Amino acid sequence: MLSPGDDDEERPVTATIDLTDDDAHAALEARAARGQDKPSLIGLDRAELAEALAKIGVPEKQRKMRVQQLWHWLYVRGVDDFMAMTNVARELRETLAAHYVIGRPEIVEEQISADGTRKWLLRFPSRGAGKPVEVETVYIPEEGRGTLCISSQVGCTLNCSFCHTGTQMLVRNLTAEEILAQLMTARDRLGDFPGADTPMGAIVPAEGRKVSNIVMMGMGEPLYNFEAVKKALLIAADGDGLALSKRRITLSTSGVVPEIGRTGSEIGVMLAISLHAANDALRDLLVPINKKYPLKELIASCKAYPGLSNARRITFEYVMLKGVNDSLSHARDLIKLLKGIPAKINLIPFNPWPGTAFECSDWETIGKFADFINAAGYASPIRTPRGRDILAACGQLKSESERMRKSDRLALEAMMIAGHGAE
Ligand code: SAH
Ligand code: SF4
């Protein structure tokens, strides 16, 4: 739990691992370099893997079996070298290696926070399409589980006014390979793939895994990159491979209404909505996509979310901004808005970043807000800020330029001043 005074406390970075001197890093770099020109097999579905095998001359009657073998090596064992695939004929391993790679990005930087949170800056080769891109992935270990926060885009085209990522111009959507490779690289670094002696076909237990949960809450708006996110998440949830339960996968959206229903019916993962305000005037300022898809439409799409039940509730994220959206009357509006939806409300203490005008609400205010919505029958956990010292917490992922429109900034500042005055 967040403790009083935690807000201001910026703890020192425990460790930034300089991978440049490390032998392991030299190997990683060499591997990433090998991946510059050839296509990667990571992120292909079974049909595409079969096609990739056909292209290198694997006869049709063998393909299904070979796909199964590859799937196991790639996603259960997590190997990054074709030569390790010992039950595949040597000649085929060599042909595979001549034409394809098992992509892993270059780890540019690995930072470990005082609280154990890890942040990786990963560089993906261009594979012939523009410049290499860099993204951040964050691992948050907790009692009984470990959550990996995955990015879906480089930067974000939306510009929620309190979000650091929103200040960075979008460079591009990530591919399914790049989305999955974040999970695989994290598992490599955490030693989370089973040892080499795991028997073929072994079922990997969900318990005891270092990465037990994933959240699409890193950089970018996942529903603006629907197809790649869908492909990557279906592979992550595949029972014969990475085998993460869909109940342990959460996709967070700022409210791209047309894709919300499809998220439930085509991907089937848990949904989180970045709500942050319960009236359109304020939400227009905080989460500008609200101007396109206002609350009425957003709430209707939540009510219709496939699979919604008390056991599979929607999480509504609500960032606590001092003097902006944190009064009890805001809490009352929130309860009213969510009436009838099986929901959890996740209060997120605002994580500051250089140049922001927002401040996090006081501990006492957050506590009162939480009590109020608790009393109305909603679970309202307060998200413990993690990894703030390495700018790894929600909304702190990297940025380049300031994008908020001046008129919107002025309106917000006026609102904040009014909010402080009312205290
Ligand atoms: N683009 C998606 C997912 C990434 S953001 C979305 O907006 O839902 C993940 C969560 O962090 C969102 O709820 C987002 O609103 C929140 N967030 C962004 N900036 C933040 C900040 N500075 N402090 C706390 N939470 C923030
Ligand atoms: Fe993009 Fe989400 Fe940040 Fe909004 S909160 S700018 S949608 S990453």
mmCIF file with all atom_site columns, C-alpha atoms in Angstrom, residues 60-193:
data_model
loop_
_atom_site.group_PDB
_atom_site.id
_atom_site.type_symbol
_atom_site.label_atom_id
_atom_site.label_alt_id
_atom_site.label_comp_id
_atom_site.label_asym_id
_atom_site.label_entity_id
_atom_site.label_seq_id
_atom_site.pdbx_PDB_ins_code
_atom_site.Cartn_x
_atom_site.Cartn_y
_atom_site.Cartn_z
_atom_site.occupancy
_atom_site.B_iso_or_equiv
_atom_site.pdbx_formal_charge
_atom_site.auth_seq_id
_atom_site.auth_comp_id
_atom_site.auth_asym_id
_atom_site.auth_atom_id
_atom_site.pdbx_PDB_model_num
ATOM 1   C CA . GLU A 1 60  ? 3.705  -30.769 -46.596 1.00 0.00 ? 60  GLU A CA 1
ATOM 2   C CA . LYS A 1 61  ? 3.199  -34.020 -44.702 1.00 0.00 ? 61  LYS A CA 1
ATOM 3   C CA . GLN A 1 62  ? 5.909  -33.060 -42.206 1.00 0.00 ? 62  GLN A CA 1
ATOM 4   C CA . ARG A 1 63  ? 4.808  -29.515 -41.611 1.00 0.00 ? 63  ARG A CA 1
ATOM 5   C CA . LYS A 1 64  ? 2.238  -30.018 -38.885 1.00 0.00 ? 64  LYS A CA 1
ATOM 6   C CA . MET A 1 65  ? 4.672  -32.015 -36.778 1.00 0.00 ? 65  MET A CA 1
ATOM 7   C CA . ARG A 1 66  ? 7.489  -29.522 -37.390 1.00 0.00 ? 66  ARG A CA 1
ATOM 8   C CA . VAL A 1 67  ? 5.226  -26.634 -36.430 1.00 0.00 ? 67  VAL A CA 1
ATOM 9   C CA . GLN A 1 68  ? 4.454  -28.422 -33.179 1.00 0.00 ? 68  GLN A CA 1
ATOM 10  C CA . GLN A 1 69  ? 8.147  -28.936 -32.481 1.00 0.00 ? 69  GLN A CA 1
ATOM 11  C CA . LEU A 1 70  ? 8.992  -25.327 -33.256 1.00 0.00 ? 70  LEU A CA 1
ATOM 12  C CA . TRP A 1 71  ? 6.121  -24.044 -31.132 1.00 0.00 ? 71  TRP A CA 1
ATOM 13  C CA . HIS A 1 72  ? 7.393  -26.029 -28.164 1.00 0.00 ? 72  HIS A CA 1
ATOM 14  C CA . TRP A 1 73  ? 10.992 -24.843 -28.534 1.00 0.00 ? 73  TRP A CA 1
ATOM 15  C CA . LEU A 1 74  ? 10.014 -21.238 -29.118 1.00 0.00 ? 74  LEU A CA 1
ATOM 16  C CA . TYR A 1 75  ? 7.324  -20.784 -26.511 1.00 0.00 ? 75  TYR A CA 1
ATOM 17  C CA . VAL A 1 76  ? 7.675  -23.501 -23.866 1.00 0.00 ? 76  VAL A CA 1
ATOM 18  C CA . ARG A 1 77  ? 11.440 -23.745 -23.760 1.00 0.00 ? 77  ARG A CA 1
ATOM 19  C CA . GLY A 1 78  ? 12.172 -20.225 -24.906 1.00 0.00 ? 78  GLY A CA 1
ATOM 20  C CA . VAL A 1 79  ? 15.293 -21.178 -26.867 1.00 0.00 ? 79  VAL A CA 1
ATOM 21  C CA . ASP A 1 80  ? 16.953 -18.452 -28.877 1.00 0.00 ? 80  ASP A CA 1
ATOM 22  C CA . ASP A 1 81  ? 19.092 -20.656 -31.095 1.00 0.00 ? 81  ASP A CA 1
ATOM 23  C CA . PHE A 1 82  ? 17.898 -23.161 -33.686 1.00 0.00 ? 82  PHE A CA 1
ATOM 24  C CA . MET A 1 83  ? 20.817 -25.427 -32.792 1.00 0.00 ? 83  MET A CA 1
ATOM 25  C CA . ALA A 1 84  ? 19.268 -26.073 -29.383 1.00 0.00 ? 84  ALA A CA 1
ATOM 26  C CA . MET A 1 85  ? 16.253 -27.771 -31.012 1.00 0.00 ? 85  MET A CA 1
ATOM 27  C CA . THR A 1 86  ? 17.694 -31.203 -30.501 1.00 0.00 ? 86  THR A CA 1
ATOM 28  C CA . ASN A 1 87  ? 14.782 -33.234 -31.838 1.00 0.00 ? 87  ASN A CA 1
ATOM 29  C CA . VAL A 1 88  ? 14.869 -31.396 -35.173 1.00 0.00 ? 88  VAL A CA 1
ATOM 30  C CA . ALA A 1 89  ? 17.190 -32.897 -37.813 1.00 0.00 ? 89  ALA A CA 1
ATOM 31  C CA . ARG A 1 90  ? 20.498 -31.024 -37.963 1.00 0.00 ? 90  ARG A CA 1
ATOM 32  C CA . GLU A 1 91  ? 20.071 -30.251 -41.642 1.00 0.00 ? 91  GLU A CA 1
ATOM 33  C CA . LEU A 1 92  ? 16.709 -28.619 -41.056 1.00 0.00 ? 92  LEU A CA 1
ATOM 34  C CA . ARG A 1 93  ? 18.094 -26.651 -38.102 1.00 0.00 ? 93  ARG A CA 1
ATOM 35  C CA . GLU A 1 94  ? 20.816 -25.319 -40.369 1.00 0.00 ? 94  GLU A CA 1
ATOM 36  C CA . THR A 1 95  ? 18.348 -24.414 -43.106 1.00 0.00 ? 95  THR A CA 1
ATOM 37  C CA . LEU A 1 96  ? 16.132 -22.679 -40.565 1.00 0.00 ? 96  LEU A CA 1
ATOM 38  C CA . ALA A 1 97  ? 19.090 -20.715 -39.234 1.00 0.00 ? 97  ALA A CA 1
ATOM 39  C CA . ALA A 1 98  ? 20.095 -19.710 -42.755 1.00 0.00 ? 98  ALA A CA 1
ATOM 40  C CA . HIS A 1 99  ? 16.699 -18.167 -43.452 1.00 0.00 ? 99  HIS A CA 1
ATOM 41  C CA . TYR A 1 100 ? 15.171 -17.114 -40.157 1.00 0.00 ? 100 TYR A CA 1
ATOM 42  C CA . VAL A 1 101 ? 15.981 -15.813 -36.712 1.00 0.00 ? 101 VAL A CA 1
ATOM 43  C CA . ILE A 1 102 ? 14.404 -16.341 -33.320 1.00 0.00 ? 102 ILE A CA 1
ATOM 44  C CA . GLY A 1 103 ? 14.160 -12.674 -32.616 1.00 0.00 ? 103 GLY A CA 1
ATOM 45  C CA . ARG A 1 104 ? 15.200 -11.131 -29.349 1.00 0.00 ? 104 ARG A CA 1
ATOM 46  C CA . PRO A 1 105 ? 15.710 -7.393  -29.180 1.00 0.00 ? 105 PRO A CA 1
ATOM 47  C CA . GLU A 1 106 ? 18.883 -5.767  -28.023 1.00 0.00 ? 106 GLU A CA 1
ATOM 48  C CA . ILE A 1 107 ? 18.713 -4.816  -24.346 1.00 0.00 ? 107 ILE A CA 1
ATOM 49  C CA . VAL A 1 108 ? 19.957 -1.246  -24.370 1.00 0.00 ? 108 VAL A CA 1
ATOM 50  C CA . GLU A 1 109 ? 19.483 -0.745  -20.658 1.00 0.00 ? 109 GLU A CA 1
ATOM 51  C CA . GLU A 1 110 ? 18.196 -2.645  -17.673 1.00 0.00 ? 110 GLU A CA 1
ATOM 52  C CA . GLN A 1 111 ? 17.321 -0.708  -14.544 1.00 0.00 ? 111 GLN A CA 1
ATOM 53  C CA . ILE A 1 112 ? 16.349 -2.162  -11.201 1.00 0.00 ? 112 ILE A CA 1
ATOM 54  C CA . SER A 1 113 ? 14.414 0.000   -8.775  1.00 0.00 ? 113 SER A CA 1
ATOM 55  C CA . ALA A 1 114 ? 14.885 0.024   -5.019  1.00 0.00 ? 114 ALA A CA 1
ATOM 56  C CA . ASP A 1 115 ? 11.541 -1.807  -4.806  1.00 0.00 ? 115 ASP A CA 1
ATOM 57  C CA . GLY A 1 116 ? 12.582 -4.594  -7.198  1.00 0.00 ? 116 GLY A CA 1
ATOM 58  C CA . THR A 1 117 ? 10.751 -3.223  -10.230 1.00 0.00 ? 117 THR A CA 1
ATOM 59  C CA . ARG A 1 118 ? 12.771 -3.692  -13.401 1.00 0.00 ? 118 ARG A CA 1
ATOM 60  C CA . LYS A 1 119 ? 12.643 -1.624  -16.529 1.00 0.00 ? 119 LYS A CA 1
ATOM 61  C CA . TRP A 1 120 ? 14.191 -2.616  -19.817 1.00 0.00 ? 120 TRP A CA 1
ATOM 62  C CA . LEU A 1 121 ? 14.846 -0.360  -22.760 1.00 0.00 ? 121 LEU A CA 1
ATOM 63  C CA . LEU A 1 122 ? 14.691 -2.662  -25.757 1.00 0.00 ? 122 LEU A CA 1
ATOM 64  C CA . ARG A 1 123 ? 15.839 -1.906  -29.283 1.00 0.00 ? 123 ARG A CA 1
ATOM 65  C CA . PHE A 1 124 ? 14.257 -3.743  -32.168 1.00 0.00 ? 124 PHE A CA 1
ATOM 66  C CA . PRO A 1 125 ? 16.012 -4.012  -35.504 1.00 0.00 ? 125 PRO A CA 1
ATOM 67  C CA . SER A 1 126 ? 14.286 -2.316  -38.417 1.00 0.00 ? 126 SER A CA 1
ATOM 68  C CA . ARG A 1 127 ? 14.038 -5.473  -40.566 1.00 0.00 ? 127 ARG A CA 1
ATOM 69  C CA . GLY A 1 128 ? 14.149 -3.251  -43.591 1.00 0.00 ? 128 GLY A CA 1
ATOM 70  C CA . ALA A 1 129 ? 11.329 -0.937  -42.439 1.00 0.00 ? 129 ALA A CA 1
ATOM 71  C CA . GLY A 1 130 ? 12.731 2.405   -41.310 1.00 0.00 ? 130 GLY A CA 1
ATOM 72  C CA . LYS A 1 131 ? 14.918 2.953   -38.272 1.00 0.00 ? 131 LYS A CA 1
ATOM 73  C CA . PRO A 1 132 ? 15.332 0.610   -35.315 1.00 0.00 ? 132 PRO A CA 1
ATOM 74  C CA . VAL A 1 133 ? 12.839 1.449   -32.565 1.00 0.00 ? 133 VAL A CA 1
ATOM 75  C CA . GLU A 1 134 ? 13.135 1.478   -28.803 1.00 0.00 ? 134 GLU A CA 1
ATOM 76  C CA . VAL A 1 135 ? 10.446 0.595   -26.274 1.00 0.00 ? 135 VAL A CA 1
ATOM 77  C CA . GLU A 1 136 ? 10.211 0.148   -22.549 1.00 0.00 ? 136 GLU A CA 1
ATOM 78  C CA . THR A 1 137 ? 8.933  -2.895  -20.699 1.00 0.00 ? 137 THR A CA 1
ATOM 79  C CA . VAL A 1 138 ? 8.452  -3.002  -16.945 1.00 0.00 ? 138 VAL A CA 1
ATOM 80  C CA . TYR A 1 139 ? 8.393  -5.970  -14.538 1.00 0.00 ? 139 TYR A CA 1
ATOM 81  C CA . ILE A 1 140 ? 6.656  -5.556  -11.194 1.00 0.00 ? 140 ILE A CA 1
ATOM 82  C CA . PRO A 1 141 ? 7.244  -8.363  -8.681  1.00 0.00 ? 141 PRO A CA 1
ATOM 83  C CA . GLU A 1 142 ? 4.665  -8.665  -5.912  1.00 0.00 ? 142 GLU A CA 1
ATOM 84  C CA . GLU A 1 143 ? 3.804  -11.187 -3.224  1.00 0.00 ? 143 GLU A CA 1
ATOM 85  C CA . GLY A 1 144 ? 2.451  -14.221 -5.063  1.00 0.00 ? 144 GLY A CA 1
ATOM 86  C CA . ARG A 1 145 ? 2.670  -12.816 -8.574  1.00 0.00 ? 145 ARG A CA 1
ATOM 87  C CA . GLY A 1 146 ? 4.798  -10.962 -11.074 1.00 0.00 ? 146 GLY A CA 1
ATOM 88  C CA . THR A 1 147 ? 3.294  -8.605  -13.614 1.00 0.00 ? 147 THR A CA 1
ATOM 89  C CA . LEU A 1 148 ? 4.877  -7.584  -16.868 1.00 0.00 ? 148 LEU A CA 1
ATOM 90  C CA . CYS A 1 149 ? 3.748  -4.269  -18.296 1.00 0.00 ? 149 CYS A CA 1
ATOM 91  C CA . ILE A 1 150 ? 4.030  -4.457  -22.074 1.00 0.00 ? 150 ILE A CA 1
ATOM 92  C CA . SER A 1 151 ? 4.109  -1.668  -24.660 1.00 0.00 ? 151 SER A CA 1
ATOM 93  C CA . SER A 1 152 ? 1.981  -1.802  -27.808 1.00 0.00 ? 152 SER A CA 1
ATOM 94  C CA . GLN A 1 153 ? 3.314  1.242   -29.659 1.00 0.00 ? 153 GLN A CA 1
ATOM 95  C CA . VAL A 1 154 ? 6.415  3.391   -29.714 1.00 0.00 ? 154 VAL A CA 1
ATOM 96  C CA . GLY A 1 155 ? 5.002  6.535   -28.121 1.00 0.00 ? 155 GLY A CA 1
ATOM 97  C CA . CYS A 1 156 ? 1.294  7.250   -28.424 1.00 0.00 ? 156 CYS A CA 1
ATOM 98  C CA . THR A 1 157 ? -0.850 9.308   -30.793 1.00 0.00 ? 157 THR A CA 1
ATOM 99  C CA . LEU A 1 158 ? -3.210 10.221  -27.999 1.00 0.00 ? 158 LEU A CA 1
ATOM 100 C CA . ASN A 1 159 ? -2.186 12.902  -25.581 1.00 0.00 ? 159 ASN A CA 1
ATOM 101 C CA . CYS A 1 160 ? -3.764 12.381  -22.220 1.00 0.00 ? 160 CYS A CA 1
ATOM 102 C CA . SER A 1 161 ? -2.648 15.440  -20.342 1.00 0.00 ? 161 SER A CA 1
ATOM 103 C CA . PHE A 1 162 ? -1.223 13.630  -17.285 1.00 0.00 ? 162 PHE A CA 1
ATOM 104 C CA . CYS A 1 163 ? 0.703  10.964  -19.222 1.00 0.00 ? 163 CYS A CA 1
ATOM 105 C CA . HIS A 1 164 ? 4.391  11.166  -20.019 1.00 0.00 ? 164 HIS A CA 1
ATOM 106 C CA . THR A 1 165 ? 4.113  8.732   -22.930 1.00 0.00 ? 165 THR A CA 1
ATOM 107 C CA . GLY A 1 166 ? 1.474  10.985  -24.465 1.00 0.00 ? 166 GLY A CA 1
ATOM 108 C CA . THR A 1 167 ? 4.080  13.708  -24.847 1.00 0.00 ? 167 THR A CA 1
ATOM 109 C CA . GLN A 1 168 ? 6.070  11.562  -27.233 1.00 0.00 ? 168 GLN A CA 1
ATOM 110 C CA . MET A 1 169 ? 5.217  11.588  -30.920 1.00 0.00 ? 169 MET A CA 1
ATOM 111 C CA . LEU A 1 170 ? 4.178  8.172   -32.154 1.00 0.00 ? 170 LEU A CA 1
ATOM 112 C CA . VAL A 1 171 ? 6.939  6.580   -34.091 1.00 0.00 ? 171 VAL A CA 1
ATOM 113 C CA . ARG A 1 172 ? 5.053  3.460   -35.050 1.00 0.00 ? 172 ARG A CA 1
ATOM 114 C CA . ASN A 1 173 ? 2.935  0.474   -34.052 1.00 0.00 ? 173 ASN A CA 1
ATOM 115 C CA . LEU A 1 174 ? 4.832  -2.511  -32.729 1.00 0.00 ? 174 LEU A CA 1
ATOM 116 C CA . THR A 1 175 ? 4.516  -5.795  -34.601 1.00 0.00 ? 175 THR A CA 1
ATOM 117 C CA . ALA A 1 176 ? 3.178  -8.963  -32.960 1.00 0.00 ? 176 ALA A CA 1
ATOM 118 C CA . GLU A 1 177 ? 6.780  -10.170 -32.832 1.00 0.00 ? 177 GLU A CA 1
ATOM 119 C CA . GLU A 1 178 ? 7.906  -7.071  -30.946 1.00 0.00 ? 178 GLU A CA 1
ATOM 120 C CA . ILE A 1 179 ? 5.030  -7.279  -28.485 1.00 0.00 ? 179 ILE A CA 1
ATOM 121 C CA . LEU A 1 180 ? 5.729  -10.941 -27.732 1.00 0.00 ? 180 LEU A CA 1
ATOM 122 C CA . ALA A 1 181 ? 9.485  -10.447 -27.678 1.00 0.00 ? 181 ALA A CA 1
ATOM 123 C CA . GLN A 1 182 ? 9.031  -8.146  -24.667 1.00 0.00 ? 182 GLN A CA 1
ATOM 124 C CA . LEU A 1 183 ? 7.533  -11.075 -22.749 1.00 0.00 ? 183 LEU A CA 1
ATOM 125 C CA . MET A 1 184 ? 10.182 -13.497 -23.955 1.00 0.00 ? 184 MET A CA 1
ATOM 126 C CA . THR A 1 185 ? 13.077 -11.160 -23.173 1.00 0.00 ? 185 THR A CA 1
ATOM 127 C CA . ALA A 1 186 ? 11.721 -10.523 -19.684 1.00 0.00 ? 186 ALA A CA 1
ATOM 128 C CA . ARG A 1 187 ? 11.432 -14.258 -19.100 1.00 0.00 ? 187 ARG A CA 1
ATOM 129 C CA . ASP A 1 188 ? 15.006 -14.733 -20.382 1.00 0.00 ? 188 ASP A CA 1
ATOM 130 C CA . ARG A 1 189 ? 16.345 -12.072 -18.021 1.00 0.00 ? 189 ARG A CA 1
ATOM 131 C CA . LEU A 1 190 ? 14.348 -13.392 -15.069 1.00 0.00 ? 190 LEU A CA 1
ATOM 132 C CA . GLY A 1 191 ? 15.331 -17.026 -15.710 1.00 0.00 ? 191 GLY A CA 1
ATOM 133 C CA . ASP A 1 192 ? 11.647 -17.801 -16.160 1.00 0.00 ? 192 ASP A CA 1
ATOM 134 C CA . PHE A 1 193 ? 11.840 -20.384 -18.944 1.00 0.00 ? 193 PHE A CA 1
#
